[in-house]
Short mmCIF file of C-alpha atoms in Angstrom, two decimals:
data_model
loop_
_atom_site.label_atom_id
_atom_site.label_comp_id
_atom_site.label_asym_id
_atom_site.label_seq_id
_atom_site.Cartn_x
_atom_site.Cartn_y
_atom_site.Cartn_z
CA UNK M 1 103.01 109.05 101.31
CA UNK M 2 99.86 110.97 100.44
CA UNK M 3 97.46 113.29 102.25
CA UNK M 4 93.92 113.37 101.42
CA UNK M 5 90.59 113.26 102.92
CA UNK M 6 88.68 109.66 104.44
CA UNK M 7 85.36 110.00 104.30
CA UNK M 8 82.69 107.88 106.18
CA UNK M 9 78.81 106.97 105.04
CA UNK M 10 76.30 105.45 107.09
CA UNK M 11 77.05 103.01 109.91
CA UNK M 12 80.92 103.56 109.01
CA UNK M 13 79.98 107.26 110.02
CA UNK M 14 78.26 106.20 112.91
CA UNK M 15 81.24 103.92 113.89
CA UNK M 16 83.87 106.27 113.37
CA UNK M 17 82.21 108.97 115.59
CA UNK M 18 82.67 111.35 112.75
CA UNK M 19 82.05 111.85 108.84
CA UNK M 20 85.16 112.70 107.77
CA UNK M 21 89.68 113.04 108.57
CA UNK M 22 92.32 113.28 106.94
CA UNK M 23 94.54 110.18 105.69
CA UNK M 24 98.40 110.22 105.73
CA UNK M 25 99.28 106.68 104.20
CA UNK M 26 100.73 105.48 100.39
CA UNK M 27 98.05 102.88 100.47
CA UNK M 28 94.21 101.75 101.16
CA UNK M 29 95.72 99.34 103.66
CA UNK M 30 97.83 101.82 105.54
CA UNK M 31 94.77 104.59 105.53
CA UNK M 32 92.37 101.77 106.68
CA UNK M 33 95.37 100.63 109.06
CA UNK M 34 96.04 104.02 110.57
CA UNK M 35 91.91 104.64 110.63
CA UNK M 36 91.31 101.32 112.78
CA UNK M 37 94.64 102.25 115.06
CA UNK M 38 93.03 105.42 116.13
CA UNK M 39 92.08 105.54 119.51
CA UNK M 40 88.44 105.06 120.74
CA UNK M 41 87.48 102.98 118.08
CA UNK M 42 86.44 99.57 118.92
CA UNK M 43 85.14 96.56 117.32
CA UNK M 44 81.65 97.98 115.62
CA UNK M 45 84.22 99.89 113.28
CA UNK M 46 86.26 97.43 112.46
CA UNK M 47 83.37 95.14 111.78
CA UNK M 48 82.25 97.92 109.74
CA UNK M 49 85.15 99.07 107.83
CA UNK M 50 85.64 95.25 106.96
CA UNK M 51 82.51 94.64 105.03
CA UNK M 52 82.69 98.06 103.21
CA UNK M 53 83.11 98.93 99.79
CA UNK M 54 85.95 101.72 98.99
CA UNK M 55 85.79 104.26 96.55
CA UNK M 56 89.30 106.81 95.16
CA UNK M 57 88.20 109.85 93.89
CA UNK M 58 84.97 108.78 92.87
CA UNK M 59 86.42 105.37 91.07
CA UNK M 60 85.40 101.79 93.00
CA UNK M 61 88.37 99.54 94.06
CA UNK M 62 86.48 97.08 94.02
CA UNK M 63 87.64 93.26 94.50
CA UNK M 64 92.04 94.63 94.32
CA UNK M 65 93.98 93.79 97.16
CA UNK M 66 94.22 97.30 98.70
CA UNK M 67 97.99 97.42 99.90
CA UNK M 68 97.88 97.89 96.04
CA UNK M 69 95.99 100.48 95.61
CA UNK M 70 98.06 103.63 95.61
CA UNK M 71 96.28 106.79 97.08
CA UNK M 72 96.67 109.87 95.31
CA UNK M 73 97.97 113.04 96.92
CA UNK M 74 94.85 115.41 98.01
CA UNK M 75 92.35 112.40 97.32
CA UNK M 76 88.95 111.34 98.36
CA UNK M 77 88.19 107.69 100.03
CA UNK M 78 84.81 106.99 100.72
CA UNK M 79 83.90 104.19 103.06
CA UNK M 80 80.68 102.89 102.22
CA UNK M 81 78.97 99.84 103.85
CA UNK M 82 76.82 98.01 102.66
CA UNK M 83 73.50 99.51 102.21
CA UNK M 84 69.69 97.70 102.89
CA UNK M 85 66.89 98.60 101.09
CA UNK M 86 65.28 98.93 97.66
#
């Protein structure tokens, strides 16, 4: 298990009623897990969280499944959702 920081952007922000909390998990899937279990949150953030991209520590996940995608102890995920615009 790590412990690091989850960090929200956006309408993930707006979803999770709050920009930022800490993460106790080994993996993306158990810190998006434990994020999604936490109470108060309802459907909006789970819509949310599962069309957005993930960044650790500045580097993209990008298309890995992300029960394999370790977390590092005293890291940075950033949820970020898609963005409009130009």
């Amino acid at each position: 298990m790590a412990r690091g920081t989850m960090r929200y952007w956006a309408a993930a922000k707006a979803a999770a009623g709050t920009h930022e909390e800490p993460y106790d998990a080994g993996t993306l899937a158990e810190a998006i897990e434990a994020a999604l279990a936490r109470g108060g949150r309802g459907a909006e953030f789970a819509r949310v969280v599962g069309r957005s991209s993930f960044l650790i520590d500045g580097d993209p996940v990008g298309g890995r499944p992300h029960g394999s995608v370790e977390l590092p102890e005293g890291g940075v995920v950033e949820v970020l959702p898609p963005f409009a615009g130009g």
